[in-house]
Coordinates of C-alpha atoms in Angstrom, one line a residue:
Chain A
X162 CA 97.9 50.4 61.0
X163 CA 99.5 51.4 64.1
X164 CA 98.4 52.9 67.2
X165 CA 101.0 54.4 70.3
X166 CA 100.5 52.5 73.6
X167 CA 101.5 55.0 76.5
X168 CA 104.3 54.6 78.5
X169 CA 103.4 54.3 82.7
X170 CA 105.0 56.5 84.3
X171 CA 108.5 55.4 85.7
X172 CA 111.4 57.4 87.3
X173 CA 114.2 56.1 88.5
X174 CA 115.4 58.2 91.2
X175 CA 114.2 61.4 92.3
X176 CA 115.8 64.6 91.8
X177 CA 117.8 65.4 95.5
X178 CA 117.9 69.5 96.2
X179 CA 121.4 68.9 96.6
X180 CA 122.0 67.8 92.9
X181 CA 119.7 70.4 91.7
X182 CA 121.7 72.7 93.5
X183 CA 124.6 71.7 91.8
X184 CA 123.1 71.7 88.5
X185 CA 122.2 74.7 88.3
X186 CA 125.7 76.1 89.8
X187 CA 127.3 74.8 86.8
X188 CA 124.3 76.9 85.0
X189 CA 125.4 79.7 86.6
X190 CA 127.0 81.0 89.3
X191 CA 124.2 83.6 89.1
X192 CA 121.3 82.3 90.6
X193 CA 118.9 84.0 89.2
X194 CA 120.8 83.2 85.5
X195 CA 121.1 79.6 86.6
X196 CA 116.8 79.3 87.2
X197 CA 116.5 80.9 83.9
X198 CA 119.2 78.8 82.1
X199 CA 117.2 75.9 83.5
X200 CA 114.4 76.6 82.2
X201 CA 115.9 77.4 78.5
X202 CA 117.2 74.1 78.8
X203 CA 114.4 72.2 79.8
X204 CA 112.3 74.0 76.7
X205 CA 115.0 73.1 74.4
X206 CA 114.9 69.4 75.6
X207 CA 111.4 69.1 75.5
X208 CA 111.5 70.2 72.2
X209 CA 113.7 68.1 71.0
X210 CA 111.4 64.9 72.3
X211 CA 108.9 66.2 70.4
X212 CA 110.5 66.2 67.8
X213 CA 111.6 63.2 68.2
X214 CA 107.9 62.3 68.1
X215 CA 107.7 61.3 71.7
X216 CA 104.8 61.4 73.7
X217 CA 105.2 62.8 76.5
X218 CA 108.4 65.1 76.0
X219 CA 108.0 66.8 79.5
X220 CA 108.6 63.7 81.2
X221 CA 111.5 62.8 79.2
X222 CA 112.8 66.5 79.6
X223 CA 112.5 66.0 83.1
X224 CA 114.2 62.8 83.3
X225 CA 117.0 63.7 81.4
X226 CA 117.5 66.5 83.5
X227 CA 117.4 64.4 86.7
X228 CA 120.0 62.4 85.5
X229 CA 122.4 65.2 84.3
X230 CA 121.9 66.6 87.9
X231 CA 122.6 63.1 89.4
X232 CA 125.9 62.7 87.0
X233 CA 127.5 65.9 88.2
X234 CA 126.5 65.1 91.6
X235 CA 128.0 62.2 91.6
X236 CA 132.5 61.8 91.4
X237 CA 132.1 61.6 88.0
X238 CA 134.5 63.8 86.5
X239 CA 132.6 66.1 83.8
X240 CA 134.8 67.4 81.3
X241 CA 131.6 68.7 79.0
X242 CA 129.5 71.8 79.7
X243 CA 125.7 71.1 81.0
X244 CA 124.4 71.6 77.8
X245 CA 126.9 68.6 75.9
X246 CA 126.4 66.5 78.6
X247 CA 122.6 67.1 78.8
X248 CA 122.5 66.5 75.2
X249 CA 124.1 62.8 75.7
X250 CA 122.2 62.0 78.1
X251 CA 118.7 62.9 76.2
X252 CA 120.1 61.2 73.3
X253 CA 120.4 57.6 75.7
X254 CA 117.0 58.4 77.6
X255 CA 115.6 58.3 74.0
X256 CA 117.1 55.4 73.2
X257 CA 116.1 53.7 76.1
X258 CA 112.7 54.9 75.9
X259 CA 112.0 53.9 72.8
X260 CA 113.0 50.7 73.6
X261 CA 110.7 49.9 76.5
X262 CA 107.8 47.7 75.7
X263 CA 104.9 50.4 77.2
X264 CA 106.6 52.4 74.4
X265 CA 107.0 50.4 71.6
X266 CA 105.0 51.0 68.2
X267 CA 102.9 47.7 68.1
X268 CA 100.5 46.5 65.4
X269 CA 96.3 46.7 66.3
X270 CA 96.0 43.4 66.0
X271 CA 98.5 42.7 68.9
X272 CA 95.8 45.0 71.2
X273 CA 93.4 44.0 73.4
X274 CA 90.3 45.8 72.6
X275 CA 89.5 48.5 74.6
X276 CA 86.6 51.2 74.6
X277 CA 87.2 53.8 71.3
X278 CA 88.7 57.7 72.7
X279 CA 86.2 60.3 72.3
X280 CA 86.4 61.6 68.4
X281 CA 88.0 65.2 67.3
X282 CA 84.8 67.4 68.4
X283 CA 83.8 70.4 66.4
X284 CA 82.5 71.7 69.8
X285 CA 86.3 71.4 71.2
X286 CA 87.5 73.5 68.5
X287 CA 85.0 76.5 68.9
X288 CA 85.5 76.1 72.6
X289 CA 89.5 76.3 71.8
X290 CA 88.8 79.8 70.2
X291 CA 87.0 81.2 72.5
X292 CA 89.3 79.9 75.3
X293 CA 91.8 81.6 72.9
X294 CA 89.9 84.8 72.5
X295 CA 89.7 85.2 76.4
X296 CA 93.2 84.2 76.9
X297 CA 94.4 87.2 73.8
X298 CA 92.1 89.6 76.1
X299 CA 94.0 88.7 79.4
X300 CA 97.2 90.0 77.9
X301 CA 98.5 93.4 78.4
X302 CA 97.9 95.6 75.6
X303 CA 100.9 95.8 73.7
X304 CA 101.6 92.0 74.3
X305 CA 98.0 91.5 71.9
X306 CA 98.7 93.9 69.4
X307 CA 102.1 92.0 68.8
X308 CA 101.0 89.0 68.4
X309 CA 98.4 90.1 66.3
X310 CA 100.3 92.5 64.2
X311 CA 102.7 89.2 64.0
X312 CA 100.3 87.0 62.8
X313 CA 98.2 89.0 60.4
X314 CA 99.7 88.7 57.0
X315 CA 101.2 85.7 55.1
X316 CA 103.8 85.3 51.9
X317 CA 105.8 88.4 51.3
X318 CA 103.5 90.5 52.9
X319 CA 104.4 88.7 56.0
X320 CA 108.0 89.3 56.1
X321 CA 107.5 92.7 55.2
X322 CA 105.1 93.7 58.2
X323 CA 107.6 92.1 60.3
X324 CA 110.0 94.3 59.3
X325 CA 108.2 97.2 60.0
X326 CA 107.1 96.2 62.5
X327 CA 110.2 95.4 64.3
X328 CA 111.1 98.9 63.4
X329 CA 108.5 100.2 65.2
X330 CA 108.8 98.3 68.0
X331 CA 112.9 99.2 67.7
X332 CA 114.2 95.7 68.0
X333 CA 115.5 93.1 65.5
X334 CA 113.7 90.8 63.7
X335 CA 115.0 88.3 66.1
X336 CA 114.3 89.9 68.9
X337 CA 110.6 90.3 67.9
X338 CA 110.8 86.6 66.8
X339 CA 111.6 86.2 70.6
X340 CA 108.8 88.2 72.0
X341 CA 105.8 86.8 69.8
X342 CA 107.1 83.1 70.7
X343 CA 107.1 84.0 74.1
X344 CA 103.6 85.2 73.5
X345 CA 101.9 82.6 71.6
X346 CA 103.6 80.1 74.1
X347 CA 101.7 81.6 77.0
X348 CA 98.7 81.6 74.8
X349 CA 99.1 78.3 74.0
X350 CA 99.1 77.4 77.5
X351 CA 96.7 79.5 78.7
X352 CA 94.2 77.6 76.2
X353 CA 95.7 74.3 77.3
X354 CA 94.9 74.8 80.2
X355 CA 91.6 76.3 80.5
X356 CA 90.6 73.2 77.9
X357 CA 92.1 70.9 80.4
X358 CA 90.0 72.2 83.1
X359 CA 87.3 72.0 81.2
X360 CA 87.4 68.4 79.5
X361 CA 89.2 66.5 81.9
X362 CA 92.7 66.5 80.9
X363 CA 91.7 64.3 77.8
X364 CA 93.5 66.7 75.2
X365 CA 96.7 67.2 76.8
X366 CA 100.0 66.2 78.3
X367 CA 100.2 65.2 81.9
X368 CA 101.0 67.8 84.5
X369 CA 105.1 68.5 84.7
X370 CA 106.7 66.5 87.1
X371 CA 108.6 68.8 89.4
X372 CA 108.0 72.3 89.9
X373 CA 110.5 74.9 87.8
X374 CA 112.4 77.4 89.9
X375 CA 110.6 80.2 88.0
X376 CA 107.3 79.5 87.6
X377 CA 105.8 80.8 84.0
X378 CA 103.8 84.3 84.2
X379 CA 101.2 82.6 81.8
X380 CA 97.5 84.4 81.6
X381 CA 95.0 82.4 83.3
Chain B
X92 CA 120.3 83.6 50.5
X93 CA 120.6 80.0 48.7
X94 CA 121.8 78.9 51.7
X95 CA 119.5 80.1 54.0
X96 CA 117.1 78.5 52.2
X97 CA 119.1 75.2 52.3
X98 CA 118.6 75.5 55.7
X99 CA 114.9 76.2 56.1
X100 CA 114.5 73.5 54.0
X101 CA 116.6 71.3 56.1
X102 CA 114.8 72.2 59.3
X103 CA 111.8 71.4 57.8
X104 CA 112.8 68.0 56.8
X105 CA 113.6 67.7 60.0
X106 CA 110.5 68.7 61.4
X107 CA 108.1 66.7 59.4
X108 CA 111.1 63.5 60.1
X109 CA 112.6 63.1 56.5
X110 CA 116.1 63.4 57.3
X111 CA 119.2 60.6 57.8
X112 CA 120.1 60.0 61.2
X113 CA 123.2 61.8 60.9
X114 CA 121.7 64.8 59.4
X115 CA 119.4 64.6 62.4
X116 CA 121.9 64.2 64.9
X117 CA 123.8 67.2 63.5
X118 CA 121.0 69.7 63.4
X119 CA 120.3 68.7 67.3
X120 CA 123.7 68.7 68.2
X121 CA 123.3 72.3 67.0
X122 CA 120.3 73.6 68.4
X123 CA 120.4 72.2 71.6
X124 CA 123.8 74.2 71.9
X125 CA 123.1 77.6 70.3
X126 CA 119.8 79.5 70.8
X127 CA 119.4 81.5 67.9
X128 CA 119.4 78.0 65.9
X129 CA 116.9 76.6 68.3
X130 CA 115.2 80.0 68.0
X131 CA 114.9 79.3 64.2
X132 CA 114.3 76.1 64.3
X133 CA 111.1 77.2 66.2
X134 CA 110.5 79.6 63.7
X135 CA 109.9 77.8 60.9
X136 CA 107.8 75.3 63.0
X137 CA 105.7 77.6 64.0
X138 CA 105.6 79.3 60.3
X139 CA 104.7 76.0 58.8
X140 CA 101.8 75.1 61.4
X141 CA 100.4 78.7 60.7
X142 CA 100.4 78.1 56.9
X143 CA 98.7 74.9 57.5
X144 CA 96.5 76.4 59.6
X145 CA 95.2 79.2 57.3
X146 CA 95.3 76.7 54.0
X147 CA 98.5 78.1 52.5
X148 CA 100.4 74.6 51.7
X149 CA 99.9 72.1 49.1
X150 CA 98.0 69.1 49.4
X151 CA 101.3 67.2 49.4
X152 CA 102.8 69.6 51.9
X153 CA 99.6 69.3 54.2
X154 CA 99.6 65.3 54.0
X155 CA 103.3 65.5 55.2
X156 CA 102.7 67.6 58.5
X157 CA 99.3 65.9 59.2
X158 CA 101.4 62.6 59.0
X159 CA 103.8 64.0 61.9
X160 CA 101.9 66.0 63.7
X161 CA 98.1 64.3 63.9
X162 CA 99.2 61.1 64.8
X163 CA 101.3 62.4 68.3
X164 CA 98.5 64.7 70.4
X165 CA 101.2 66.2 71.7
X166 CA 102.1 67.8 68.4
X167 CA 98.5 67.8 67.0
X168 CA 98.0 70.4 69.9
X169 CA 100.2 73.0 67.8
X170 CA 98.5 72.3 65.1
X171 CA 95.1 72.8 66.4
X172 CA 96.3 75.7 68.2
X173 CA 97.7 77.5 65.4
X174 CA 94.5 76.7 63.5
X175 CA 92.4 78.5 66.4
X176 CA 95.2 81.2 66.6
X177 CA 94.6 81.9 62.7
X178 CA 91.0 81.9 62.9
X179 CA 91.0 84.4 65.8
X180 CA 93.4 86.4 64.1
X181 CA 91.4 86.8 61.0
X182 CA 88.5 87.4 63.1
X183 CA 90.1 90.0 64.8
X184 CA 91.3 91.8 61.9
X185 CA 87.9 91.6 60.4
X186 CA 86.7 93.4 62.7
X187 CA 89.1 96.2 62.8
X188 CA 88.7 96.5 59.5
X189 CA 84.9 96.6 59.5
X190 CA 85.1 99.0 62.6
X191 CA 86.8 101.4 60.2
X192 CA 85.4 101.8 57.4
X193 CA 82.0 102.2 59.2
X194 CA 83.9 104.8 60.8
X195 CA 85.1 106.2 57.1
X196 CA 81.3 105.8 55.8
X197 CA 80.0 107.8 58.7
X198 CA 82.3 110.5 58.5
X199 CA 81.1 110.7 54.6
X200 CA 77.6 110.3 55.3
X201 CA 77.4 113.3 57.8
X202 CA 79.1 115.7 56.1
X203 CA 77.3 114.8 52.9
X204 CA 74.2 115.8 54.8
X205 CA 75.4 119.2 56.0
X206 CA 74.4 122.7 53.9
X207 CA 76.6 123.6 50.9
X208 CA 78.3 126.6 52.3
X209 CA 78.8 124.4 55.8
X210 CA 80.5 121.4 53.4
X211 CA 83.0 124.1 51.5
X212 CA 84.0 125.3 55.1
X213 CA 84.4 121.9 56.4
X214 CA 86.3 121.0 53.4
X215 CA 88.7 124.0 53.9
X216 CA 88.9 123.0 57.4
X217 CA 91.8 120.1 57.3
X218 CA 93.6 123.4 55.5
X219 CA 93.4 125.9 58.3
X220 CA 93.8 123.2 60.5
X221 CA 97.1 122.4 58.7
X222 CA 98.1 126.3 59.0
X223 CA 97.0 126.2 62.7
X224 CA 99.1 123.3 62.8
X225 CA 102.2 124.7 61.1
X226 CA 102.2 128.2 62.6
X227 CA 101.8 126.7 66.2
X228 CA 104.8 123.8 65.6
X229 CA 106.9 127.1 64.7
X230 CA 106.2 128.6 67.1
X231 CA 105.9 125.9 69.6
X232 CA 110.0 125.5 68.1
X233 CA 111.4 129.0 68.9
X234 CA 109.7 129.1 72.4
X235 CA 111.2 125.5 73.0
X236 CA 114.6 126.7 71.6
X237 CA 114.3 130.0 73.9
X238 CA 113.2 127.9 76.6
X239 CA 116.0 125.6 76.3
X240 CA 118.7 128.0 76.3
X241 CA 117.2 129.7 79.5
X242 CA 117.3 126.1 81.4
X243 CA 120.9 125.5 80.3
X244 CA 121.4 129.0 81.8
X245 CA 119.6 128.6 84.9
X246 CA 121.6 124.9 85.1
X247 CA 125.1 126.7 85.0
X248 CA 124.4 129.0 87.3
X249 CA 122.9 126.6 89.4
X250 CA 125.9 124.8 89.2
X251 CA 128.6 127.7 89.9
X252 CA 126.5 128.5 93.1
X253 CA 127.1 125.4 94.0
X254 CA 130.5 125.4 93.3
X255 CA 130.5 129.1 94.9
X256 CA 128.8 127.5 98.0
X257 CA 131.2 124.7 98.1
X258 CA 134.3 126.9 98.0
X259 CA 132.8 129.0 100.9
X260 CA 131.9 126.0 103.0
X261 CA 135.3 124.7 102.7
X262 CA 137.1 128.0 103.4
X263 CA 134.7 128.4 106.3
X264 CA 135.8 124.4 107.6
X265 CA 139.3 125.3 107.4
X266 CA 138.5 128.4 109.2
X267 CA 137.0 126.6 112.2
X268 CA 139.6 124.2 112.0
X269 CA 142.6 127.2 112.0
X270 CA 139.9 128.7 114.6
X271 CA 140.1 125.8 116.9
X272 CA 143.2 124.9 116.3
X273 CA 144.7 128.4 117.9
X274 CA 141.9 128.2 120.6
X275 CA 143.3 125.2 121.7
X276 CA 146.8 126.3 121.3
X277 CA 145.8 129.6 123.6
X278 CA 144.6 127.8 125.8
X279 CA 147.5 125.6 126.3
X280 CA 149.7 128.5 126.4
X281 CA 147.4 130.1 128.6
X282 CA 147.6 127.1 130.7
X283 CA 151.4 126.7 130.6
X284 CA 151.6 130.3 131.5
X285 CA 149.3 130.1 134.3
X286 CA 151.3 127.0 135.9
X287 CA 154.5 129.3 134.6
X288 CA 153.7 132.0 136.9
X289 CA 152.0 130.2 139.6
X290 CA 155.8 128.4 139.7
X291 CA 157.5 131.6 139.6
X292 CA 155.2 133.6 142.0
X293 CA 156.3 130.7 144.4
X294 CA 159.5 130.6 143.5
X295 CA 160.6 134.5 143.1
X296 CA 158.2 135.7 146.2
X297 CA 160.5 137.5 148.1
X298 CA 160.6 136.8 152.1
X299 CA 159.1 139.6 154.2
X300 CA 160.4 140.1 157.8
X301 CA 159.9 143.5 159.2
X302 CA 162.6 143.9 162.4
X303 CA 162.5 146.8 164.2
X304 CA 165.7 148.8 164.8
X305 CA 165.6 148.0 168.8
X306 CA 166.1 144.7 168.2
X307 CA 169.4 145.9 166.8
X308 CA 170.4 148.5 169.7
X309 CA 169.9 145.2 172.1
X310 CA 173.0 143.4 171.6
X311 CA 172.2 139.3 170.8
X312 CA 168.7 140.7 170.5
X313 CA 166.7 138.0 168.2
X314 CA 163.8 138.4 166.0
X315 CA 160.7 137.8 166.8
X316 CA 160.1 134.8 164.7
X317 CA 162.8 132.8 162.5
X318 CA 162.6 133.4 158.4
X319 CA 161.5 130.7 156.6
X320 CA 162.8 130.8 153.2
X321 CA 160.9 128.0 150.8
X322 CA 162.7 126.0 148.6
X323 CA 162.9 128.1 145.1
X324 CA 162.6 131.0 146.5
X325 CA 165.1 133.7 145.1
X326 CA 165.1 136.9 147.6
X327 CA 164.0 138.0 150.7
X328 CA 163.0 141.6 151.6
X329 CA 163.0 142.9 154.9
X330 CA 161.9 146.2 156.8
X331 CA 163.7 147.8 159.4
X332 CA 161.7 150.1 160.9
X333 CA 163.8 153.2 162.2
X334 CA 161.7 154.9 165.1
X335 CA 164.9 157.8 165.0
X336 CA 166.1 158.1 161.5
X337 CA 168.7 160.4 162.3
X338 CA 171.2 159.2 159.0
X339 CA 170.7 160.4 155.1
X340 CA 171.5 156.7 154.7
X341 CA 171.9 153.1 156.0
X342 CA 174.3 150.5 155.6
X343 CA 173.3 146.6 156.0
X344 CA 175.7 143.7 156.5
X345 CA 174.6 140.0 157.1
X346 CA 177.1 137.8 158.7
X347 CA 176.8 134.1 158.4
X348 CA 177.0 132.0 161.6
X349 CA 180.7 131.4 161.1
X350 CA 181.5 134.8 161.1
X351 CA 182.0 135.5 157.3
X352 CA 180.3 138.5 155.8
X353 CA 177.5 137.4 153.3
X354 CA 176.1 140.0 152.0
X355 CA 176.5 143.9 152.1
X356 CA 174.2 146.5 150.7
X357 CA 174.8 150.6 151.2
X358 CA 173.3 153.7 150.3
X359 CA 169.9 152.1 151.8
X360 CA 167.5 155.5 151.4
X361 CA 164.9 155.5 154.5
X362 CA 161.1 156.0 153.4
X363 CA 158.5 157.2 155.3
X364 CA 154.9 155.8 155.8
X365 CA 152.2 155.9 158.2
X366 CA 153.7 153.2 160.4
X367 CA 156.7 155.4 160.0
X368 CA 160.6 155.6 158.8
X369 CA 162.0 152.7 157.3
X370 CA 164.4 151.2 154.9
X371 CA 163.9 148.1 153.0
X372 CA 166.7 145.4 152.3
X373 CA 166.9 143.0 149.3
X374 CA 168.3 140.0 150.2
X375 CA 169.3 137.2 147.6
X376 CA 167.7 134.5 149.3
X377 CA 170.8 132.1 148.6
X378 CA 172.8 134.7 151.1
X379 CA 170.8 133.0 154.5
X380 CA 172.5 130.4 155.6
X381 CA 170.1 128.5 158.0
X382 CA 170.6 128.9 161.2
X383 CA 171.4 131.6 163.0
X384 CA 173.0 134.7 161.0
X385 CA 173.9 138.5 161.9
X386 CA 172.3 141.2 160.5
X387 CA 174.2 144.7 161.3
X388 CA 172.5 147.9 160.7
X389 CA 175.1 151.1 160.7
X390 CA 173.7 154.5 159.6
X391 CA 176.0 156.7 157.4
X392 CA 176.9 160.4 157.7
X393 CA 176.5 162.8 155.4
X394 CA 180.3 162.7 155.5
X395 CA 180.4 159.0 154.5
X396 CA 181.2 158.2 158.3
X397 CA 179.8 154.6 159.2
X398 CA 178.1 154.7 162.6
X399 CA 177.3 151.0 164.2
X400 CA 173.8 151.1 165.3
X401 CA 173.4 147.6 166.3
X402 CA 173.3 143.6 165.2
X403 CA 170.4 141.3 165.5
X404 CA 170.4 137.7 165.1
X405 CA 168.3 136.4 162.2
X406 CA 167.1 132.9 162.5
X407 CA 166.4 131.1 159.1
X408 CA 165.2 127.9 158.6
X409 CA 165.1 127.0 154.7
X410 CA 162.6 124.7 153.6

């Protein structure tokens, strides 16, 4: 059997406005565009840590971010787009952090004994819900019936109401794909949160380490 | 379609960590470059996590996500989500579904309760109602279409009185322009013709100097005051008052200083006033030398006979 040791936190360097800046001008020379292609980015990266299976994929997000921005601000010449060069980079940070001892898989023999994690609580999971419940009723109208239009059949059926209801809705299917991620999403954190608040943290990942440049609209 | 299911079964390999490295470095190569893969690849995560959630997979299938996603609480926190998001779902749409068809028994129940005669009227009713319905969307339709056709009226002639009023405020701007334009043009002719005849009263006002005709009879006799002529001046016009006019007509010679004969003028008619006879002289004003000239005054007989009746010396200073 093996068990996950956490990594402690470690950055490098920090993140300097000036090669943010510059990050996000290649982005865009838009800066509104750039914020939101930042933020696209970042989702995509941290993504792509977890499914990697990493731990904490916001950190590793943010990390490989920080040293895109640092590699551009530097006399590096960059031939690939933000995006490739992003990409390379997260592919090394993985590396590299998968390699570091705090991170490494080890066998529970090798531990030192420590004091057992609260078990999976049936009482978290009814409090989840409910947390969920307010959360869906904090959204504005047309935002819940999406989601739960979107969610209410399964099979054939499914992709069927879908259909219609993109239709309805006039937009395509991937378009409403879109909007109902970008719903549950909020949802998701909106629960997170509120559970976090509530149990100490305990069931989720640790708070991001630098502030976006467009905050999320999430319900509280 | 084979394809696309290729796919979704790739990305689900993918997601649950069954594929080669170089499948997996592929399929992120891709996503992390084009959003509508990443947008899929999300998609069938979050498909997947909502089937588990609601029971839907096989036992093998369940055993497969709960290895990847239990064991990382970063990724069991989808899972538990979409388990909560199912169950509220389902709740949800219980409950809609339980709010109606309370709704469709009370309806039922009610009317069952209601007199015969009251339930075949009731019954008829969703009939009129459809007749009410029909009748008023007709004619809701012609009065829209009438209606319509009187706004796209009104609009065009809305817009040629604009057009109307635009033409007239133009032509009434070039108007005031023209308007101006001559005002200012009178008024520099007016100006020009002012200074014009301001320049030419000067210049053509003719010299007045009244001599009597004594001043003649007394030989070397002068004038009372010298004639100034100003510069541009053109004539000069003088009286010679005759106390005795005793001739039909005058004659009038001016002789420069040196003696040469300047100027002549006969046939001079006298005229009468209350001051009494005279006759006026013309004199181009270019004819009086300055200095001293000699005016001679003769009177003519009805034969034609010159009579000397005197000189007088004329002092001119020209300006």
């Amino acid at each position: 059997m093996e068990i996950v040791s956490l990594p402690e936190k470690e950055r490098e360097r920090e993140l300097t406005p000036k090669a943010f800046t510059k990050l996000l001008a290649k982005l865009s020379t838009d800066p509104e565009i750039a914020g939101g292609e930042y933020e696209e980015l970042r989702r995509r990266l941290i993504k792509f840590f977890e499914w990697r299976g990493s731990l904490f994929p916001e950190d590793l997000a943010d990390e490989t971010l920080n040293r895109t921005a640092r590699k551009i601000d530097g006399d590096e010449e960059i031939e690939k787009n933000v995006i490739a060069l992003a990409l390379g980079v997260a592919h090394f940070v993985f590396l590299e952090t998968s390699k570091r001892p705090d991170y490494r898989r080890v066998s529970l023999e090798d531990l030192i004994p420590v004091a057992a994690p609260p078990e999976h609580r049936l009482e978290d999971d009814e409090l989840r819900v409910a947390y969920l419940r307010e959360c869906l009723r904090s959204l504005p109208k047309e935002s819940r019936e999406l989601i739960i239009e979107y969610y209410r059949e399964e099979g054939r059926a499914k992709i069927e109401d879908r259909k219609v209801l993109a239709e309805k809705l006039g937009i395509s299917l991937n378009a409403l794909f879109s909007r109902a991620k970008r719903i549950r999403d909020r949802l998701e954190l909106c629960v997170t949160r509120r559970l976090n608040r509530k149990l100490g943290g305990a069931l989720v990942q640790r708070p991001p380490a630098r502030k976006a440049p467009r905050p999320d609209g999430d319900p509280q | 379609m084979k394809q696309t299911q290729d796919s979704e079964d790739l990305i689900e390999r993918y997601l649950l960590g069954e594929l080669s490295v170089a499948e997996r470095t592929a399929l992120e190569n891709e996503y992390l470059v084009d959003k509508a893969k990443y947008d899929q690849v999300c998609g069938i995560e979050d498909d997947l996590l909502y089937r588990y959630a609601r029971g839907a997979l096989s036992p093998a299938d369940r055993e497969r996500i709960e290895r990847q996603y239990l064991t990382n609480p970063w990724r069991r926190r989808h899972l538990e989500f979409a388990k909560a998001l199912a169950q509220v779902i389902d709740g949800e749409m219980a409950t809609r579904s339980a709010a109606k068809r309370t709704t469709d028994v009370s309806w039922r129940s009610q009317l069952g309760a209601l007199p015969r005669g009251l339930r075949i009227v009731l019954r008829l009713m969703p009939a009129v109602a459809a007749l009410v319905v029909i009748s008023g969307g007709t004619w809701l339709a012609i009065e829209t279409s009438r209606l319509r056709v009187m706004l796209r009226e009104a609009r065009h002639e809305v817009v040629a009185q604009q057009q109307r009023a635009q033409t007239q405020a133009r032509k009434i701007t070039e108007l005031e322009t023209q308007y101006r334009m001559l005002t200012e043009e009178h008024e520099s002719l007016l100006a020009q013709l002012q200074a014009a005849q301001k320049t030419e009263s000067w210049r053509l006002a003719p010299v007045f100097l009244t001599i009597s005709v004594e001043a003649f009879r007394s030989p070397g006799a002068q004038g009372t005051q010298p004639m100034v002529i100003p510069r541009g001046a053109i004539g000069a016009r003088l009286r010679l008052n005759l106390p005795e006019n005793a001739f039909p007509s005058y004659r009038v010679t001016l002789i420069t200083e040196d003696g040469r004969e300047a100027f002549r003028k006969n046939g001079l008619k006298p005229r009468a006033d209350k001051a009494g006879d005279f006759v006026i002289v013309n004199l181009p004003a270019n004819k009086l030398t300055n200095g001293e000239n000699v005016l001679s005054l003769s009177g003519i007989s009805p034969k034609g006979e010159a009579e000397p009746l005197g000189k007088s010396i004329l002092k001119v200073r020209r300006r």
